[in-house]
PDB file of C-alpha atoms in Angstrom:
ATOM      1  CA  UNK A 671      13.992   8.701  13.939  1.00  0.00           C
ATOM      2  CA  UNK A 672      11.306   7.533  11.529  1.00  0.00           C
ATOM      3  CA  UNK A 673       8.784   4.678  11.417  1.00  0.00           C
ATOM      4  CA  UNK A 674       8.170   2.005   8.795  1.00  0.00           C
ATOM      5  CA  UNK A 675       4.857   0.164   9.136  1.00  0.00           C
ATOM      6  CA  UNK A 676       3.822  -2.866   7.088  1.00  0.00           C
ATOM      7  CA  UNK A 677       0.087  -3.547   7.495  1.00  0.00           C
ATOM      8  CA  UNK A 678      -0.843  -7.047   6.399  1.00  0.00           C
ATOM      9  CA  UNK A 679      -4.008  -9.099   6.586  1.00  0.00           C
ATOM     10  CA  UNK A 680      -2.962 -10.900   9.773  1.00  0.00           C
ATOM     11  CA  UNK A 681      -0.098  -8.898  11.278  1.00  0.00           C
ATOM     12  CA  UNK A 682       1.294  -5.379  11.464  1.00  0.00           C
ATOM     13  CA  UNK A 683       5.084  -5.076  11.423  1.00  0.00           C
ATOM     14  CA  UNK A 684       6.517  -1.889  12.888  1.00  0.00           C
ATOM     15  CA  UNK A 685      10.122  -0.805  12.429  1.00  0.00           C
ATOM     16  CA  UNK A 686      11.774   2.050  14.299  1.00  0.00           C
ATOM     17  CA  UNK A 687      14.658   3.375  12.203  1.00  0.00           C
ATOM     18  CA  UNK A 688      17.537   5.657  13.074  1.00  0.00           C
ATOM     19  CA  UNK A 689      18.530   6.887   9.610  1.00  0.00           C
ATOM     20  CA  UNK A 690      19.260   3.643   7.690  1.00  0.00           C
ATOM     21  CA  UNK A 691      19.529   1.393  10.743  1.00  0.00           C
ATOM     22  CA  UNK A 692      16.585  -0.666  11.985  1.00  0.00           C
ATOM     23  CA  UNK A 693      16.777   0.052  15.706  1.00  0.00           C
ATOM     24  CA  UNK A 694      13.901  -2.222  16.762  1.00  0.00           C
ATOM     25  CA  UNK A 695      10.974  -4.083  15.227  1.00  0.00           C
ATOM     26  CA  UNK A 696       7.654  -5.392  16.484  1.00  0.00           C
ATOM     27  CA  UNK A 697       4.809  -7.549  15.210  1.00  0.00           C
ATOM     28  CA  UNK A 698       1.190  -7.306  16.381  1.00  0.00           C
ATOM     29  CA  UNK A 699      -2.079  -8.777  15.165  1.00  0.00           C
ATOM     30  CA  UNK A 700      -3.816  -6.513  12.660  1.00  0.00           C
ATOM     31  CA  UNK A 701      -7.402  -7.244  13.708  1.00  0.00           C
ATOM     32  CA  UNK A 702      -9.017  -4.013  14.910  1.00  0.00           C
ATOM     33  CA  UNK A 703      -9.558  -4.585  18.617  1.00  0.00           C
ATOM     34  CA  UNK A 704      -8.703  -3.340  22.077  1.00  0.00           C
ATOM     35  CA  UNK A 705      -5.495  -5.454  22.115  1.00  0.00           C
ATOM     36  CA  UNK A 706      -4.331  -3.732  18.910  1.00  0.00           C
ATOM     37  CA  UNK A 707      -4.779  -0.304  20.500  1.00  0.00           C
ATOM     38  CA  UNK A 708      -2.988  -1.458  23.653  1.00  0.00           C
ATOM     39  CA  UNK A 709      -0.089  -2.830  21.611  1.00  0.00           C
ATOM     40  CA  UNK A 710       0.234   0.394  19.637  1.00  0.00           C
ATOM     41  CA  UNK A 711       0.212   2.361  22.890  1.00  0.00           C
ATOM     42  CA  UNK A 712       3.065   0.197  24.222  1.00  0.00           C
ATOM     43  CA  UNK A 713       5.196   0.298  21.064  1.00  0.00           C
ATOM     44  CA  UNK A 714       4.432   3.828  19.876  1.00  0.00           C
ATOM     45  CA  UNK A 715       4.052   5.650  23.161  1.00  0.00           C
ATOM     46  CA  UNK A 716       4.659   9.393  22.655  1.00  0.00           C
ATOM     47  CA  UNK A 717       6.051   9.572  26.183  1.00  0.00           C
ATOM     48  CA  UNK A 718       8.685   6.932  25.405  1.00  0.00           C
ATOM     49  CA  UNK A 719       9.814   7.760  21.864  1.00  0.00           C
ATOM     50  CA  UNK A 720      10.530  11.028  20.116  1.00  0.00           C
ATOM     51  CA  UNK A 721       8.247  12.401  17.433  1.00  0.00           C
ATOM     52  CA  UNK A 722       9.149  10.616  14.187  1.00  0.00           C
ATOM     53  CA  UNK A 723      10.457  12.633  11.261  1.00  0.00           C
ATOM     54  CA  UNK A 724       8.278  10.508   9.007  1.00  0.00           C
ATOM     55  CA  UNK A 725       5.887   7.576   9.128  1.00  0.00           C
ATOM     56  CA  UNK A 726       5.932   5.416   5.998  1.00  0.00           C
ATOM     57  CA  UNK A 727       3.282   2.739   5.498  1.00  0.00           C
ATOM     58  CA  UNK A 728       2.868  -0.184   3.130  1.00  0.00           C
ATOM     59  CA  UNK A 729      -0.614  -1.671   3.418  1.00  0.00           C
ATOM     60  CA  UNK A 730      -2.869  -4.346   1.957  1.00  0.00           C
ATOM     61  CA  UNK A 731      -5.485  -3.976   4.710  1.00  0.00           C
ATOM     62  CA  UNK A 732      -7.593  -0.816   4.204  1.00  0.00           C
ATOM     63  CA  UNK A 733      -9.684  -1.141   7.397  1.00  0.00           C
ATOM     64  CA  UNK A 734      -6.723  -1.509   9.741  1.00  0.00           C
ATOM     65  CA  UNK A 735      -4.882   1.141   7.736  1.00  0.00           C
ATOM     66  CA  UNK A 736      -7.499   3.740   8.757  1.00  0.00           C
ATOM     67  CA  UNK A 737      -7.148   2.733  12.420  1.00  0.00           C
ATOM     68  CA  UNK A 738      -3.352   3.102  12.319  1.00  0.00           C
ATOM     69  CA  UNK A 739      -3.512   6.459  10.503  1.00  0.00           C
ATOM     70  CA  UNK A 740      -5.851   7.854  13.160  1.00  0.00           C
ATOM     71  CA  UNK A 741      -3.541   6.654  15.941  1.00  0.00           C
ATOM     72  CA  UNK A 742      -0.447   8.203  14.328  1.00  0.00           C
ATOM     73  CA  UNK A 743      -2.163  11.518  13.627  1.00  0.00           C
ATOM     74  CA  UNK A 744      -3.653  11.736  17.119  1.00  0.00           C
ATOM     75  CA  UNK A 745      -0.477  10.924  19.040  1.00  0.00           C
ATOM     76  CA  UNK A 746       2.328  12.262  16.836  1.00  0.00           C
ATOM     77  CA  UNK A 747       0.613  14.913  14.669  1.00  0.00           C
ATOM     78  CA  UNK A 748       2.221  13.387  11.580  1.00  0.00           C
ATOM     79  CA  UNK A 749       0.488  12.507   8.324  1.00  0.00           C
ATOM     80  CA  UNK A 750       1.769   9.086   7.220  1.00  0.00           C
ATOM     81  CA  UNK A 751       3.122   8.613   3.706  1.00  0.00           C
ATOM     82  CA  UNK A 752       2.049   5.564   1.734  1.00  0.00           C
ATOM     83  CA  UNK A 753       4.168   3.401  -0.520  1.00  0.00           C
ATOM     84  CA  UNK A 754       2.597   3.445  -3.967  1.00  0.00           C
ATOM     85  CA  UNK A 755       0.553   6.608  -3.318  1.00  0.00           C
ATOM     86  CA  UNK A 756       2.895   9.221  -1.863  1.00  0.00           C
ATOM     87  CA  UNK A 757       6.142   7.337  -2.423  1.00  0.00           C
ATOM     88  CA  UNK A 758       6.668   5.493  -5.717  1.00  0.00           C
ATOM     89  CA  UNK A 759       8.182   2.023  -5.795  1.00  0.00           C
ATOM     90  CA  UNK A 760      11.609   2.395  -7.471  1.00  0.00           C
ATOM     91  CA  UNK A 761      11.150  -0.801  -9.443  1.00  0.00           C
ATOM     92  CA  UNK A 762       9.956  -1.689 -12.933  1.00  0.00           C
ATOM     93  CA  UNK A 763       6.865  -3.917 -12.721  1.00  0.00           C
ATOM     94  CA  UNK A 764       6.489  -6.166 -15.774  1.00  0.00           C
ATOM     95  CA  UNK A 765       2.956  -7.471 -15.239  1.00  0.00           C
ATOM     96  CA  UNK A 766      -0.292  -7.011 -17.161  1.00  0.00           C
ATOM     97  CA  UNK A 767      -1.684  -4.631 -14.521  1.00  0.00           C
ATOM     98  CA  UNK A 768       1.218  -3.167 -12.513  1.00  0.00           C
ATOM     99  CA  UNK A 769      -1.105  -0.922 -10.512  1.00  0.00           C
ATOM    100  CA  UNK A 770      -2.854  -3.972  -9.027  1.00  0.00           C
ATOM    101  CA  UNK A 771       0.221  -5.732  -7.647  1.00  0.00           C
ATOM    102  CA  UNK A 772       0.096  -5.696  -3.837  1.00  0.00           C
ATOM    103  CA  UNK A 773       2.467  -3.309  -2.095  1.00  0.00           C
ATOM    104  CA  UNK A 774       3.550  -6.123   0.219  1.00  0.00           C
ATOM    105  CA  UNK A 775       4.856  -8.093  -2.755  1.00  0.00           C
ATOM    106  CA  UNK A 776       6.684  -5.097  -4.203  1.00  0.00           C
ATOM    107  CA  UNK A 777       8.446  -3.967  -1.019  1.00  0.00           C
ATOM    108  CA  UNK A 778       9.556  -7.564  -0.429  1.00  0.00           C
ATOM    109  CA  UNK A 779      10.874  -7.762  -3.985  1.00  0.00           C
ATOM    110  CA  UNK A 780      12.680  -4.441  -3.645  1.00  0.00           C
ATOM    111  CA  UNK A 781      14.477  -5.499  -0.466  1.00  0.00           C
ATOM    112  CA  UNK A 782      15.303  -8.960  -1.802  1.00  0.00           C
ATOM    113  CA  UNK A 783      16.931  -7.637  -4.972  1.00  0.00           C
ATOM    114  CA  UNK A 784      18.898  -5.066  -2.971  1.00  0.00           C
ATOM    115  CA  UNK A 785      20.406  -8.043  -1.158  1.00  0.00           C
ATOM    116  CA  UNK A 786      21.025 -10.398  -4.105  1.00  0.00           C
ATOM    117  CA  UNK A 787      21.500  -8.181  -7.200  1.00  0.00           C
ATOM    118  CA  UNK A 788      20.541 -11.217  -9.293  1.00  0.00           C
ATOM    119  CA  UNK A 789      17.568 -13.349 -10.327  1.00  0.00           C
ATOM    120  CA  UNK A 790      15.552 -13.885  -7.149  1.00  0.00           C
ATOM    121  CA  UNK A 791      12.466 -15.736  -5.964  1.00  0.00           C
ATOM    122  CA  UNK A 792      10.715 -14.294  -2.902  1.00  0.00           C
ATOM    123  CA  UNK A 793       8.374 -16.519  -0.906  1.00  0.00           C
ATOM    124  CA  UNK A 794       6.089 -14.698   1.525  1.00  0.00           C
ATOM    125  CA  UNK A 795       4.421 -17.341   3.682  1.00  0.00           C
ATOM    126  CA  UNK A 796       1.662 -15.544   5.518  1.00  0.00           C
ATOM    127  CA  UNK A 797      -2.119 -15.390   5.240  1.00  0.00           C
ATOM    128  CA  UNK A 798      -1.568 -16.079   1.561  1.00  0.00           C
ATOM    129  CA  UNK A 799       1.584 -17.603   0.123  1.00  0.00           C
ATOM    130  CA  UNK A 800       3.097 -15.489  -2.631  1.00  0.00           C
ATOM    131  CA  UNK A 801       6.009 -16.639  -4.763  1.00  0.00           C
ATOM    132  CA  UNK A 802       7.404 -13.775  -6.829  1.00  0.00           C
ATOM    133  CA  UNK A 803      10.233 -13.414  -9.338  1.00  0.00           C
ATOM    134  CA  UNK A 804      12.666 -10.516  -9.785  1.00  0.00           C
ATOM    135  CA  UNK A 805      15.005 -10.563 -12.778  1.00  0.00           C
ATOM    136  CA  UNK A 806      18.709  -9.733 -12.833  1.00  0.00           C
ATOM    137  CA  UNK A 807      17.951  -6.087 -13.636  1.00  0.00           C
ATOM    138  CA  UNK A 808      15.747  -5.680 -10.587  1.00  0.00           C
ATOM    139  CA  UNK A 809      12.386  -5.783 -12.388  1.00  0.00           C
ATOM    140  CA  UNK A 810       9.358  -7.486 -10.845  1.00  0.00           C
ATOM    141  CA  UNK A 811       8.317 -10.205 -13.298  1.00  0.00           C
ATOM    142  CA  UNK A 812       5.144 -11.540 -11.660  1.00  0.00           C
ATOM    143  CA  UNK A 813       4.408 -14.495  -9.453  1.00  0.00           C
ATOM    144  CA  UNK A 814       2.048 -16.977  -7.856  1.00  0.00           C
ATOM    145  CA  UNK A 815      -0.557 -16.596  -5.099  1.00  0.00           C
ATOM    146  CA  UNK A 816      -1.859 -19.565  -3.097  1.00  0.00           C
ATOM    147  CA  UNK A 817      -3.674 -20.067   0.222  1.00  0.00           C
ATOM    148  CA  UNK A 818      -1.532 -19.930   3.341  1.00  0.00           C
ATOM    149  CA  UNK A 819      -1.491 -22.735   5.885  1.00  0.00           C
ATOM    150  CA  UNK A 820      -3.593 -20.841   8.412  1.00  0.00           C
ATOM    151  CA  UNK A 821      -6.467 -20.078   6.070  1.00  0.00           C
ATOM    152  CA  UNK A 822      -6.337 -23.625   4.708  1.00  0.00           C
ATOM    153  CA  UNK A 823      -7.039 -24.835   8.239  1.00  0.00           C
ATOM    154  CA  UNK A 824      -9.813 -22.254   8.648  1.00  0.00           C
ATOM    155  CA  UNK A 825     -11.393 -23.283   5.341  1.00  0.00           C
ATOM    156  CA  UNK A 826     -11.493 -26.981   6.279  1.00  0.00           C
ATOM    157  CA  UNK A 827     -13.218 -26.102   9.543  1.00  0.00           C
ATOM    158  CA  UNK A 828     -15.629 -23.601   7.978  1.00  0.00           C
ATOM    159  CA  UNK A 829     -16.764 -25.778   5.079  1.00  0.00           C
ATOM    160  CA  UNK A 830     -17.117 -29.071   6.957  1.00  0.00           C
ATOM    161  CA  UNK A 831     -19.387 -30.118   9.807  1.00  0.00           C
ATOM    162  CA  UNK A 832     -16.891 -31.871  12.069  1.00  0.00           C
ATOM    163  CA  UNK A 833     -13.307 -30.948  11.186  1.00  0.00           C
ATOM    164  CA  UNK A 834     -11.634 -28.634  13.730  1.00  0.00           C
ATOM    165  CA  UNK A 835      -9.492 -25.602  12.992  1.00  0.00           C
ATOM    166  CA  UNK A 836      -5.967 -26.264  14.231  1.00  0.00           C
ATOM    167  CA  UNK A 837      -2.634 -24.416  14.291  1.00  0.00           C
ATOM    168  CA  UNK A 838      -0.223 -25.880  11.748  1.00  0.00           C
ATOM    169  CA  UNK A 839       3.127 -27.202  12.940  1.00  0.00           C
ATOM    170  CA  UNK A 840       5.781 -29.439  11.415  1.00  0.00           C
ATOM    171  CA  UNK A 841       4.606 -33.037  11.994  1.00  0.00           C
ATOM    172  CA  UNK A 842       6.969 -35.721  13.232  1.00  0.00           C
ATOM    173  CA  UNK A 843       5.415 -38.166  10.759  1.00  0.00           C
ATOM    174  CA  UNK A 844       3.480 -37.814   7.526  1.00  0.00           C
ATOM    175  CA  UNK A 845       0.944 -40.365   8.800  1.00  0.00           C
ATOM    176  CA  UNK A 846      -1.674 -38.692  10.992  1.00  0.00           C
ATOM    177  CA  UNK A 847      -2.939 -40.883  13.839  1.00  0.00           C
ATOM    178  CA  UNK A 848      -6.009 -38.775  14.633  1.00  0.00           C
ATOM    179  CA  UNK A 849      -8.136 -36.129  12.922  1.00  0.00           C
ATOM    180  CA  UNK A 850      -6.002 -33.211  14.079  1.00  0.00           C
ATOM    181  CA  UNK A 851      -2.804 -35.000  13.072  1.00  0.00           C
ATOM    182  CA  UNK A 852      -4.203 -35.861   9.654  1.00  0.00           C
ATOM    183  CA  UNK A 853      -5.220 -32.242   9.008  1.00  0.00           C
ATOM    184  CA  UNK A 854      -1.860 -30.951  10.219  1.00  0.00           C
ATOM    185  CA  UNK A 855       0.035 -33.412   8.029  1.00  0.00           C
ATOM    186  CA  UNK A 856      -2.087 -32.726   4.974  1.00  0.00           C
ATOM    187  CA  UNK A 857      -1.778 -28.959   5.177  1.00  0.00           C
ATOM    188  CA  UNK A 858       1.895 -28.846   6.172  1.00  0.00           C
ATOM    189  CA  UNK A 859       3.280 -31.454   3.777  1.00  0.00           C
ATOM    190  CA  UNK A 860       0.857 -30.383   1.062  1.00  0.00           C
ATOM    191  CA  UNK A 861       2.125 -26.810   1.326  1.00  0.00           C
ATOM    192  CA  UNK A 862       5.768 -27.909   1.385  1.00  0.00           C
ATOM    193  CA  UNK A 863       5.153 -30.038  -1.702  1.00  0.00           C
ATOM    194  CA  UNK A 864       3.296 -27.263  -3.506  1.00  0.00           C
ATOM    195  CA  UNK A 865       5.939 -24.612  -2.833  1.00  0.00           C
ATOM    196  CA  UNK A 866       8.810 -26.973  -3.694  1.00  0.00           C
ATOM    197  CA  UNK A 867       7.189 -27.952  -6.982  1.00  0.00           C
ATOM    198  CA  UNK A 868       6.397 -24.349  -7.908  1.00  0.00           C
ATOM    199  CA  UNK A 869      10.001 -23.321  -7.238  1.00  0.00           C
ATOM    200  CA  UNK A 870      11.211 -26.167  -9.455  1.00  0.00           C
ATOM    201  CA  UNK A 871       8.828 -25.177 -12.257  1.00  0.00           C
ATOM    202  CA  UNK A 872       9.894 -21.528 -12.037  1.00  0.00           C
ATOM    203  CA  UNK A 873      13.581 -22.461 -12.194  1.00  0.00           C
ATOM    204  CA  UNK A 874      12.913 -24.597 -15.274  1.00  0.00           C
ATOM    205  CA  UNK A 875      11.002 -21.772 -16.952  1.00  0.00           C
ATOM    206  CA  UNK A 876      13.603 -19.143 -16.051  1.00  0.00           C
ATOM    207  CA  UNK A 877      16.471 -21.471 -17.050  1.00  0.00           C
ATOM    208  CA  UNK A 878      18.544 -20.398 -14.054  1.00  0.00           C
ATOM    209  CA  UNK A 879      18.912 -21.022 -10.329  1.00  0.00           C
ATOM    210  CA  UNK A 880      17.749 -17.839  -8.589  1.00  0.00           C
ATOM    211  CA  UNK A 881      18.468 -16.872  -5.019  1.00  0.00           C
ATOM    212  CA  UNK A 882      15.430 -17.913  -2.971  1.00  0.00           C
ATOM    213  CA  UNK A 883      14.429 -15.787   0.018  1.00  0.00           C
ATOM    214  CA  UNK A 884      11.553 -16.502   2.393  1.00  0.00           C
ATOM    215  CA  UNK A 885       9.690 -14.164   4.706  1.00  0.00           C
ATOM    216  CA  UNK A 886       6.361 -14.119   6.549  1.00  0.00           C
ATOM    217  CA  UNK A 887       5.014 -15.816   9.646  1.00  0.00           C
ATOM    218  CA  UNK A 888       5.341 -19.371   8.311  1.00  0.00           C
ATOM    219  CA  UNK A 889       8.643 -18.876   6.488  1.00  0.00           C
ATOM    220  CA  UNK A 890      10.754 -20.794   8.988  1.00  0.00           C
ATOM    221  CA  UNK A 891       8.292 -23.702   8.980  1.00  0.00           C
ATOM    222  CA  UNK A 892       8.688 -24.052   5.218  1.00  0.00           C
ATOM    223  CA  UNK A 893      12.427 -23.379   5.128  1.00  0.00           C
ATOM    224  CA  UNK A 894      13.099 -26.278   7.486  1.00  0.00           C
ATOM    225  CA  UNK A 895      11.973 -28.656   4.711  1.00  0.00           C
ATOM    226  CA  UNK A 896      12.675 -26.701   1.513  1.00  0.00           C
ATOM    227  CA  UNK A 897      16.440 -26.782   1.178  1.00  0.00           C
ATOM    228  CA  UNK A 898      16.495 -24.470  -1.841  1.00  0.00           C
ATOM    229  CA  UNK A 899      15.543 -21.516   0.390  1.00  0.00           C
ATOM    230  CA  UNK A 900      18.802 -19.633   0.929  1.00  0.00           C
ATOM    231  CA  UNK A 901      17.671 -17.129   3.576  1.00  0.00           C
ATOM    232  CA  UNK A 902      14.754 -16.412   5.910  1.00  0.00           C
ATOM    233  CA  UNK A 903      14.358 -12.666   6.504  1.00  0.00           C
ATOM    234  CA  UNK A 904      11.512 -11.719   8.885  1.00  0.00           C
ATOM    235  CA  UNK A 905      11.959  -7.959   8.339  1.00  0.00           C
ATOM    236  CA  UNK A 906      12.164  -8.043   4.547  1.00  0.00           C
ATOM    237  CA  UNK A 907       9.146  -5.748   4.033  1.00  0.00           C
ATOM    238  CA  UNK A 908      10.512  -3.148   6.459  1.00  0.00           C
ATOM    239  CA  UNK A 909      13.733  -3.147   4.454  1.00  0.00           C
ATOM    240  CA  UNK A 910      11.795  -2.551   1.246  1.00  0.00           C
ATOM    241  CA  UNK A 911       9.898   0.341   2.816  1.00  0.00           C
ATOM    242  CA  UNK A 912      13.231   1.849   3.876  1.00  0.00           C
ATOM    243  CA  UNK A 913      14.678   1.599   0.367  1.00  0.00           C
ATOM    244  CA  UNK A 914      11.635   3.222  -1.255  1.00  0.00           C
ATOM    245  CA  UNK A 915      11.505   6.001   1.354  1.00  0.00           C
ATOM    246  CA  UNK A 916      15.219   6.808   1.168  1.00  0.00           C
ATOM    247  CA  UNK A 917      15.296   6.851  -2.634  1.00  0.00           C
ATOM    248  CA  UNK A 918      12.385   9.293  -2.646  1.00  0.00           C
ATOM    249  CA  UNK A 919      14.177  11.794  -0.387  1.00  0.00           C
ATOM    250  CA  UNK A 920      15.995  14.784  -1.919  1.00  0.00           C
ATOM    251  CA  UNK A 921      19.614  13.836  -2.613  1.00  0.00           C
ATOM    252  CA  UNK A 922      20.959  16.135   0.113  1.00  0.00           C
ATOM    253  CA  UNK A 923      18.925  14.262   2.768  1.00  0.00           C
ATOM    254  CA  UNK A 924      19.981  10.734   1.798  1.00  0.00           C
ATOM    255  CA  UNK A 925      22.637   8.953   3.835  1.00  0.00           C
TER     256      UNK A 925
END
C-alpha cells in the first residue's frame, strides 16, 4: 500500500493505492486547522491502515505541505517524496520557464494524456481555473490561468461595501431577481462563457479538435453547460501522481 496526496490551495486529495489500483480516495479542506488534523486522523489512522510503502505528494500549497509532512512523519515514520523534487515528471514541458509550471497542472496533464494519447485540453476548475494543452506526443505546451468561481465571489465581496459572498451554483435563469441571484448568474454564466470561448480559440489555434477533460471541484458545474467537455475525472491528479511514481521505480518493482 502507498499514498498519493495532492495538496491544493483549497482542498487536499488523498488516494490510497494498492499497487496500481486506487483503493479509496478522500478530499478535505486544506486550511490548517483543527478540522484538518481531525480529518487526517480519520483517513490516515495508523491503527486502521498499514504503514505505507511510500507517500508521494504533489503540492502547490507550501504552508499546508509542512503540516502534512509533519503528520506523515510522526504517525508513519516515512519521509514523503515530492513530485518535481524527488520524483521527476516524465513529460516534456515546452514553456518559457518549465521549472515554474505548477505541479498540479503537470500531474493532471500526465494523467490526461495517458488516457487519450492524443491532443488534449485539461480544464482544472478549482480555486483558479487552468486550461492546459498537451500535444499528440505527450508534451505540455502551456495554458491559461483565470480566477475560479469561488474566488470571484470572494473578490466581489471583499472589494465592495455591500455585495455578499455567495456559493456559486447553476442558475435556473440568466436573469437574477435579487442581488445574490445577479452575482450567481454573472459569475456562473460569465465563467461558462469564458471557458467555452477559450476552448474555441485554442482549437482554432491548434487546428484540431482535442479531447477535453475537466477536473477540480467545479468541473461538473461547468461540464453541464460546456458540451465539448468529453470527461469529468475527479481523481485526475492522483492518477498523474501514480504515473510519475511508478515510472520512477526501478524496472523490477514496476507492475
